[in-house]
Short mmCIF file of C-alpha atoms in Angstrom, two decimals:
data_model
loop_
_atom_site.label_atom_id
_atom_site.label_comp_id
_atom_site.label_asym_id
_atom_site.label_seq_id
_atom_site.Cartn_x
_atom_site.Cartn_y
_atom_site.Cartn_z
CA MET L 2 49.22 2.78 -17.41
CA SER L 3 48.42 6.47 -17.45
CA THR L 4 46.23 6.87 -20.50
CA PRO L 5 44.60 10.14 -21.60
CA VAL L 6 41.04 10.07 -22.82
CA PHE L 7 40.98 10.17 -26.60
CA SER L 8 38.30 9.60 -29.19
CA VAL L 9 39.55 6.65 -31.22
CA ARG L 10 38.60 5.39 -34.66
CA PRO L 11 39.89 2.07 -36.08
CA LEU L 12 42.75 2.36 -38.54
CA SER L 13 40.70 0.97 -41.38
CA SER L 14 43.25 2.07 -43.98
CA GLN L 15 45.99 -0.04 -42.39
CA THR L 16 45.04 -3.59 -43.24
CA GLY L 17 48.03 -4.55 -45.31
CA ASN L 18 50.87 -3.27 -47.44
CA SER L 19 52.20 -3.56 -50.92
CA SER L 20 54.88 -6.08 -49.93
CA GLY L 21 52.37 -8.59 -48.64
CA ALA L 22 53.41 -8.18 -45.00
CA THR L 23 50.68 -7.88 -42.42
CA THR L 24 50.47 -4.71 -40.35
CA GLY L 25 48.97 -4.43 -36.90
CA SER L 26 51.09 -7.14 -35.24
CA ILE L 27 54.17 -7.15 -33.06
CA ILE L 28 57.57 -8.17 -34.31
CA SER L 29 58.02 -11.92 -34.09
CA ASN L 30 61.68 -12.61 -34.73
CA GLY L 31 65.12 -11.50 -33.66
CA GLY L 32 66.06 -9.68 -36.86
CA LEU L 33 66.44 -5.92 -36.89
CA ALA L 34 63.66 -3.98 -38.62
CA PRO L 35 63.08 -5.63 -42.00
CA VAL L 36 63.08 -3.06 -44.79
CA THR L 37 61.00 -3.77 -47.87
CA GLY L 38 62.63 -1.22 -50.12
CA ARG L 39 62.92 2.42 -51.11
CA ARG L 40 60.73 4.50 -53.35
CA VAL L 41 60.48 8.05 -54.56
CA LEU L 42 57.69 10.32 -53.42
CA PRO L 43 54.27 9.76 -54.96
CA ALA L 44 53.18 12.19 -57.64
CA ASP L 45 51.54 15.34 -56.31
CA THR L 46 48.23 14.76 -58.10
CA GLN L 47 45.62 14.46 -55.37
CA ALA L 48 44.23 16.55 -52.55
CA LEU L 49 46.13 16.13 -49.31
CA PRO L 50 44.57 15.44 -45.90
CA GLY L 51 44.86 17.92 -43.05
CA VAL L 52 47.56 18.31 -40.41
CA SER L 53 47.39 19.46 -36.80
CA PHE L 54 50.65 21.07 -35.69
CA VAL L 55 51.13 20.01 -32.07
CA VAL L 56 53.50 22.24 -30.10
CA PRO L 57 54.02 21.83 -26.35
CA VAL L 58 55.71 24.92 -24.92
CA TYR L 59 57.70 25.37 -21.73
CA ASN L 60 60.09 28.30 -21.18
CA LYS L 61 61.31 28.64 -24.77
CA ALA L 62 60.86 32.41 -25.14
CA PRO L 63 64.11 33.12 -27.06
CA HIS L 64 63.32 30.46 -29.67
CA ILE L 65 59.59 30.85 -30.20
CA PRO L 66 59.42 33.64 -32.83
CA ARG L 67 61.66 31.76 -35.24
CA VAL L 68 59.96 28.43 -34.54
CA LEU L 69 56.56 29.97 -35.27
CA ALA L 70 57.84 31.61 -38.44
CA GLN L 71 58.89 28.21 -39.79
CA ILE L 72 55.59 26.60 -38.83
CA LYS L 73 53.71 29.36 -40.61
CA ALA L 74 56.02 29.08 -43.63
CA GLN L 75 55.24 25.40 -44.24
CA GLN L 76 54.57 24.94 -47.93
CA GLY L 77 51.74 22.87 -49.37
CA ASP L 78 48.03 23.01 -50.06
CA PHE L 79 46.52 21.06 -47.17
CA PRO L 80 44.16 21.94 -44.30
CA ARG L 81 46.00 22.82 -41.12
CA GLN L 82 45.32 23.41 -37.45
CA PHE L 83 47.73 24.90 -34.93
CA VAL L 84 47.65 23.64 -31.34
CA PHE L 85 49.92 25.24 -28.74
CA LEU L 86 49.89 23.87 -25.20
CA ASP L 87 51.77 25.98 -22.69
CA ASP L 88 52.94 23.81 -19.80
CA GLY L 89 53.18 26.47 -17.10
CA SER L 90 55.91 28.62 -18.64
CA THR L 91 57.38 31.32 -16.40
CA ASP L 92 59.42 33.25 -18.98
CA GLY L 93 56.63 34.84 -21.02
CA SER L 94 56.51 32.09 -23.65
CA LEU L 95 52.71 32.02 -23.61
CA ASP L 96 52.44 35.75 -24.28
CA ILE L 97 54.88 35.45 -27.18
CA VAL L 98 52.88 32.61 -28.73
CA ARG L 99 49.68 34.64 -28.45
CA ALA L 100 51.25 37.75 -29.97
CA GLU L 101 53.09 36.00 -32.80
CA THR L 102 50.08 33.91 -33.88
CA GLU L 103 47.51 36.70 -33.87
CA GLY L 104 45.30 36.31 -36.93
CA TRP L 105 46.18 32.66 -37.59
CA GLU L 106 43.22 30.55 -38.65
CA ASN L 107 42.20 27.32 -36.90
CA LEU L 108 44.35 28.22 -33.90
CA VAL L 109 44.11 26.69 -30.42
CA ILE L 110 46.19 28.00 -27.52
CA GLU L 111 45.78 26.38 -24.12
CA HIS L 112 47.59 26.75 -20.81
CA GLN L 113 47.99 24.28 -17.96
CA ALA L 114 49.96 24.00 -14.73
CA ASN L 115 53.35 22.44 -15.31
CA ALA L 116 52.95 18.67 -15.73
CA GLY L 117 55.83 17.72 -18.04
CA SER L 118 56.25 17.39 -21.78
CA ALA L 119 54.43 14.06 -22.08
CA ALA L 120 51.28 15.36 -20.37
CA ALA L 121 51.43 18.61 -22.35
CA THR L 122 51.76 16.71 -25.62
CA ASN L 123 48.82 14.46 -24.75
CA ALA L 124 46.69 17.47 -23.87
CA ALA L 125 47.53 18.97 -27.27
CA ILE L 126 46.79 15.70 -29.07
CA ALA L 127 43.34 15.67 -27.47
CA LEU L 128 42.66 19.07 -29.07
CA ALA L 129 43.74 18.05 -32.58
CA ASP L 130 41.03 17.94 -35.25
CA GLN L 131 43.03 16.82 -38.32
CA PRO L 132 43.88 13.25 -39.43
CA TYR L 133 47.65 13.79 -39.17
CA LEU L 134 49.82 15.19 -36.37
CA LYS L 135 53.00 17.19 -36.96
CA PHE L 136 54.84 17.44 -33.68
CA VAL L 137 57.21 20.36 -33.15
CA ASP L 138 59.49 21.05 -30.20
CA ALA L 139 59.32 24.73 -29.31
CA ASP L 140 63.01 25.34 -30.03
CA ASP L 141 63.37 23.37 -33.29
CA LEU L 142 63.06 24.64 -36.85
CA LEU L 143 61.16 22.79 -39.57
CA THR L 144 62.49 23.00 -43.09
CA ASP L 145 60.17 24.80 -45.51
CA ARG L 146 58.75 21.67 -47.18
CA ALA L 147 59.06 19.25 -44.26
CA THR L 148 55.37 18.79 -43.55
CA LEU L 149 54.38 18.67 -47.22
CA VAL L 150 56.91 15.99 -48.16
CA LEU L 151 56.28 13.89 -45.05
CA LEU L 152 52.52 14.13 -45.58
CA ARG L 153 52.63 13.15 -49.24
CA ALA L 154 54.66 10.06 -48.44
CA LEU L 155 52.70 8.92 -45.39
CA SER L 156 49.23 9.52 -46.82
CA ASP L 157 50.17 7.28 -49.75
CA SER L 158 50.97 4.35 -47.44
CA ASP L 159 49.55 2.24 -44.63
CA ALA L 160 52.40 3.05 -42.21
CA CYS L 161 51.58 4.88 -38.98
CA LEU L 162 54.34 7.49 -39.10
CA ILE L 163 57.19 8.89 -41.12
CA TYR L 164 60.36 10.58 -39.95
CA GLY L 165 63.15 12.46 -41.64
CA GLY L 166 66.70 13.53 -40.90
CA VAL L 167 67.94 16.16 -38.49
CA GLN L 168 70.87 18.57 -38.26
CA ARG L 169 72.08 20.93 -35.55
CA PHE L 170 72.91 24.60 -35.80
CA ALA L 171 74.84 27.09 -33.67
CA ALA L 172 73.26 30.26 -32.33
CA THR L 173 75.23 32.36 -34.82
CA GLU L 174 74.39 30.14 -37.79
CA ASN L 175 71.61 30.50 -40.34
CA PRO L 176 70.63 26.93 -41.22
CA GLN L 177 69.55 25.95 -44.71
CA LEU L 178 65.78 25.60 -44.31
CA GLN L 179 64.91 24.71 -47.89
CA GLY L 180 63.71 21.23 -48.81
CA PRO L 181 63.23 18.33 -48.71
CA SER L 182 63.20 17.89 -52.47
CA ASP L 183 60.73 15.98 -54.61
CA GLN L 184 63.56 13.57 -55.46
CA THR L 185 63.93 12.35 -51.89
CA HIS L 186 63.60 8.63 -51.26
CA VAL L 187 61.34 6.93 -48.74
CA GLU L 188 62.34 3.74 -46.94
CA ARG L 189 59.73 1.42 -45.46
CA ILE L 190 60.48 -0.34 -42.16
CA ASP L 191 57.89 -3.06 -41.72
CA GLU L 192 58.95 -4.17 -38.23
CA PRO L 193 60.50 -1.15 -36.50
CA LEU L 194 60.34 -2.26 -32.87
CA LEU L 195 63.86 -3.65 -32.50
CA ALA L 196 65.31 -0.61 -34.26
CA ALA L 197 63.41 1.63 -31.83
CA LEU L 198 64.70 -0.40 -28.88
CA LYS L 199 68.26 -0.19 -30.18
CA ASN L 200 68.34 3.62 -30.35
CA SER L 201 65.95 6.54 -30.27
CA LEU L 202 65.05 7.00 -33.94
CA PHE L 203 63.90 10.61 -33.92
CA ASN L 204 62.86 13.60 -31.87
CA PRO L 205 59.30 15.03 -32.09
CA THR L 206 60.10 17.60 -34.77
CA GLN L 207 61.37 14.91 -37.13
CA PHE L 208 58.16 12.94 -37.50
CA LEU L 209 54.56 13.09 -38.66
CA ALA L 210 52.00 10.50 -37.54
CA ARG L 211 48.44 9.40 -38.12
CA THR L 212 46.22 10.90 -35.43
CA ASP L 213 44.16 7.72 -35.07
CA ALA L 214 47.27 5.59 -34.54
CA VAL L 215 48.63 7.89 -31.84
CA ARG L 216 45.29 7.92 -30.04
CA GLU L 217 44.79 4.18 -30.38
CA VAL L 218 47.99 3.44 -28.44
CA GLY L 219 47.17 5.98 -25.73
CA GLY L 220 49.49 8.80 -26.76
CA CYS L 221 52.64 9.51 -24.78
CA ASP L 222 53.53 7.68 -21.57
CA GLU L 223 53.00 10.33 -18.88
CA ARG L 224 54.87 8.25 -16.31
CA VAL L 225 58.05 9.35 -18.11
CA VAL L 226 57.37 12.98 -17.28
CA HIS L 227 60.02 14.75 -19.31
CA SER L 228 59.95 12.66 -22.47
CA GLN L 229 57.14 12.54 -24.97
CA GLU L 230 58.29 10.75 -28.09
CA TYR L 231 60.18 7.64 -27.00
CA GLY L 232 57.42 5.77 -25.20
CA LEU L 233 55.05 6.73 -28.01
CA THR L 234 57.55 5.46 -30.57
CA LEU L 235 57.69 2.05 -28.88
CA ARG L 236 53.91 1.79 -28.67
CA LEU L 237 53.53 2.60 -32.36
CA ALA L 238 56.44 0.38 -33.45
CA ARG L 239 54.78 -2.59 -31.76
CA LYS L 240 51.78 -2.35 -34.10
CA TRP L 241 52.61 -0.74 -37.44
CA ALA L 242 55.24 0.00 -40.06
CA PHE L 243 57.30 3.21 -40.16
CA LEU L 244 58.58 5.20 -43.12
CA LYS L 245 61.94 6.98 -43.21
CA LEU L 246 62.75 9.97 -45.40
CA ASP L 247 66.39 10.37 -46.44
CA GLU L 248 66.60 14.18 -46.23
CA THR L 249 66.69 16.73 -43.41
CA VAL L 250 63.32 17.92 -42.12
CA ALA L 251 64.36 19.61 -38.86
CA TRP L 252 67.16 21.70 -37.39
CA LEU L 253 67.89 21.60 -33.65
CA PRO L 254 69.83 24.29 -31.77
CA GLU L 255 73.15 23.12 -30.39
CA ASP L 256 72.65 25.17 -27.24
CA SER L 257 69.10 25.20 -25.89
CA THR L 258 68.93 26.13 -22.23
CA GLY L 259 67.52 23.35 -20.06
CA ARG L 260 67.01 20.87 -22.88
CA LEU L 261 67.05 17.47 -21.19
CA SER L 262 68.45 15.69 -24.23
CA THR L 263 71.75 17.51 -23.66
CA ASN L 264 72.30 15.67 -20.36
CA GLU L 265 73.75 12.27 -21.13
CA GLY L 266 72.68 10.46 -18.00
CA ARG L 267 69.18 11.85 -17.70
CA GLN L 268 68.54 11.14 -21.37
CA LEU L 269 69.59 7.51 -20.94
CA GLN L 270 67.66 7.28 -17.68
CA ARG L 271 64.37 8.33 -19.23
CA VAL L 272 64.90 5.99 -22.21
CA THR L 273 65.54 3.13 -19.78
CA ARG L 274 62.46 3.98 -17.74
CA ALA L 275 60.31 4.16 -20.89
CA VAL L 276 61.47 0.70 -21.98
CA ALA L 277 60.83 -0.72 -18.50
CA TYR L 278 57.25 0.55 -18.56
CA PHE L 279 56.81 -0.74 -22.11
CA LEU L 280 57.94 -4.26 -21.18
CA ALA L 281 55.66 -4.25 -18.14
CA ASP L 282 52.68 -3.03 -20.17
CA TYR L 283 53.10 -5.65 -22.90
CA PRO L 284 54.16 -8.93 -21.23
CA ASP L 285 53.06 -10.87 -24.33
CA LEU L 286 55.98 -9.51 -26.37
CA PRO L 287 58.13 -12.27 -27.87
CA ASN L 288 60.91 -13.36 -25.53
CA SER L 289 63.46 -12.45 -28.20
CA VAL L 290 62.27 -8.84 -28.14
CA LYS L 291 62.31 -8.62 -24.34
CA SER L 292 65.76 -10.20 -24.23
CA TYR L 293 67.10 -7.79 -26.84
CA ALA L 294 65.69 -4.80 -24.96
CA CYS L 295 67.35 -5.87 -21.72
CA LYS L 296 70.69 -6.46 -23.43
CA ARG L 297 70.59 -2.90 -24.78
CA LEU L 298 69.60 -1.42 -21.41
CA ALA L 299 72.19 -3.39 -19.45
CA GLY L 300 74.94 -2.53 -21.91
CA ARG L 301 74.14 1.17 -21.62
CA ALA L 302 73.98 0.95 -17.82
CA TRP L 303 77.39 -0.73 -17.59
CA LYS L 304 79.05 1.72 -20.00
CA TYR L 305 77.55 4.73 -18.22
CA ALA L 306 78.58 3.41 -14.79
CA ARG L 307 82.16 3.09 -16.04
CA ARG L 308 82.15 6.40 -17.90
CA ARG L 309 80.38 8.62 -15.35
CA GLY L 310 79.58 6.60 -12.24
CA GLY L 311 83.07 5.68 -11.14
CA GLU L 312 82.52 1.92 -11.38
CA GLY L 313 85.48 -0.27 -12.21
CA THR L 314 85.59 -2.73 -15.07
CA VAL L 315 84.06 -5.46 -12.93
CA GLY L 316 81.27 -4.21 -10.69
CA ARG L 317 77.52 -4.28 -10.13
CA TRP L 318 76.59 -3.29 -13.66
CA PHE L 319 79.19 -5.56 -15.22
CA TRP L 320 77.46 -8.57 -13.66
CA ARG L 321 73.99 -7.34 -14.60
CA ASN L 322 75.12 -6.79 -18.16
CA LEU L 323 76.64 -10.27 -18.26
CA ALA L 324 73.38 -11.79 -17.01
CA ALA L 325 71.46 -10.00 -19.77
CA GLN L 326 73.89 -10.97 -22.52
CA LEU L 327 73.71 -14.63 -21.45
CA ASN L 328 69.90 -14.54 -21.23
CA PHE L 329 69.88 -15.35 -17.50
CA LEU L 330 66.77 -13.24 -16.88
CA ARG L 331 63.34 -14.34 -15.71
CA ASP L 332 61.48 -11.06 -15.31
CA HIS L 333 62.56 -8.74 -18.11
CA ALA L 334 60.40 -5.81 -17.02
CA ALA L 335 61.75 -5.92 -13.46
CA PHE L 336 65.32 -6.16 -14.76
CA ALA L 337 64.76 -3.17 -17.04
CA ASP L 338 63.40 -1.20 -14.10
CA GLU L 339 66.54 -2.03 -12.08
CA CYS L 340 68.69 -0.58 -14.87
CA VAL L 341 67.22 2.87 -14.23
CA ALA L 342 69.32 3.04 -11.05
CA ALA L 343 72.54 3.08 -13.08
CA PHE L 344 71.85 6.69 -13.98
CA GLU L 345 71.09 8.07 -10.50
CA SER L 346 74.27 10.15 -10.53
CA ALA L 347 72.93 12.01 -13.58
CA GLU L 348 70.51 14.01 -11.42
CA GLY L 349 73.43 16.02 -10.08
CA ARG L 350 75.21 16.50 -13.38
CA PRO L 351 74.81 19.62 -15.51
CA VAL L 352 72.90 19.86 -18.75
CA GLY L 353 75.31 19.98 -21.65
CA GLU L 354 76.84 16.50 -21.70
CA GLN L 355 75.89 15.00 -25.03
CA ALA L 356 75.00 11.33 -24.85
CA PRO L 357 77.12 8.94 -26.92
CA ASN L 358 75.11 6.79 -29.30
CA TYR L 359 75.21 3.61 -27.25
#
């Protein structure tokens, strides 16, 4: 496993939770993500810990000024650091970041040869000096109080991360960037792994995480070059609880040139590859979890092959899906790796095909 070098401290604050469930262990049953309840935000009566804003940048020049304006506009009285990692941009993005952030305190701007979003994110994580990480994609907009509200909720818990809702906006639209409110509710997910295997729960701009937790699991999986959050999500979900905020914290542009998540097949391909690596890295996962993961992957592969790959109702991926659904698998990691091939045709398809939620 490709693992960046991080300085790691034990998560001493995460030894238990108010519901009596034990954190720090993998999911052990076939149920989907037990939820222990909802609560309102804690009272704003104590000093908040610091946040490192982690922003990998690659060829996002048209979006950067507005993205930076929203990062700078984040409300709340908490220490903050700003880490920008340019991943070999060729459109002047690095120069824009330098110009727009002139005079910012606790600012780090680094540049590297293009290595992909996962490697760029890991390089930025290694530079972070605050106990919490707020990830931001370089074309997404944070709402004004996103970091403050996420931080207040997470710092009052033993979960490893918290994520909020997302909306999309058109190029001609001015999104509503106020909020979230103090009346928002927080949902605790004690065993989030199956939910994370079912669907991608969030993009980077939607979540805030404990720095120690991210470093303890090795950061992002750099083998999945153009995806940073999904492999990291799985690694974190295996060990700790998540929190979910019920209001919007991020706005994503509907049309962002070259954004991989707007290509249906390549998005599903990288998710499949991330799960295959995850199953190979953690062979001690319960069989129920490995079986569930393969059923999800095989189902997606079959549906995509029918929708985009020209396969008939009964074909190669039909039989593989049937084998997964009937639990006729011996090597789950190898089977998951085979499912990557279902999306080979995606390499020649244009960006702009939104992936159905399957």
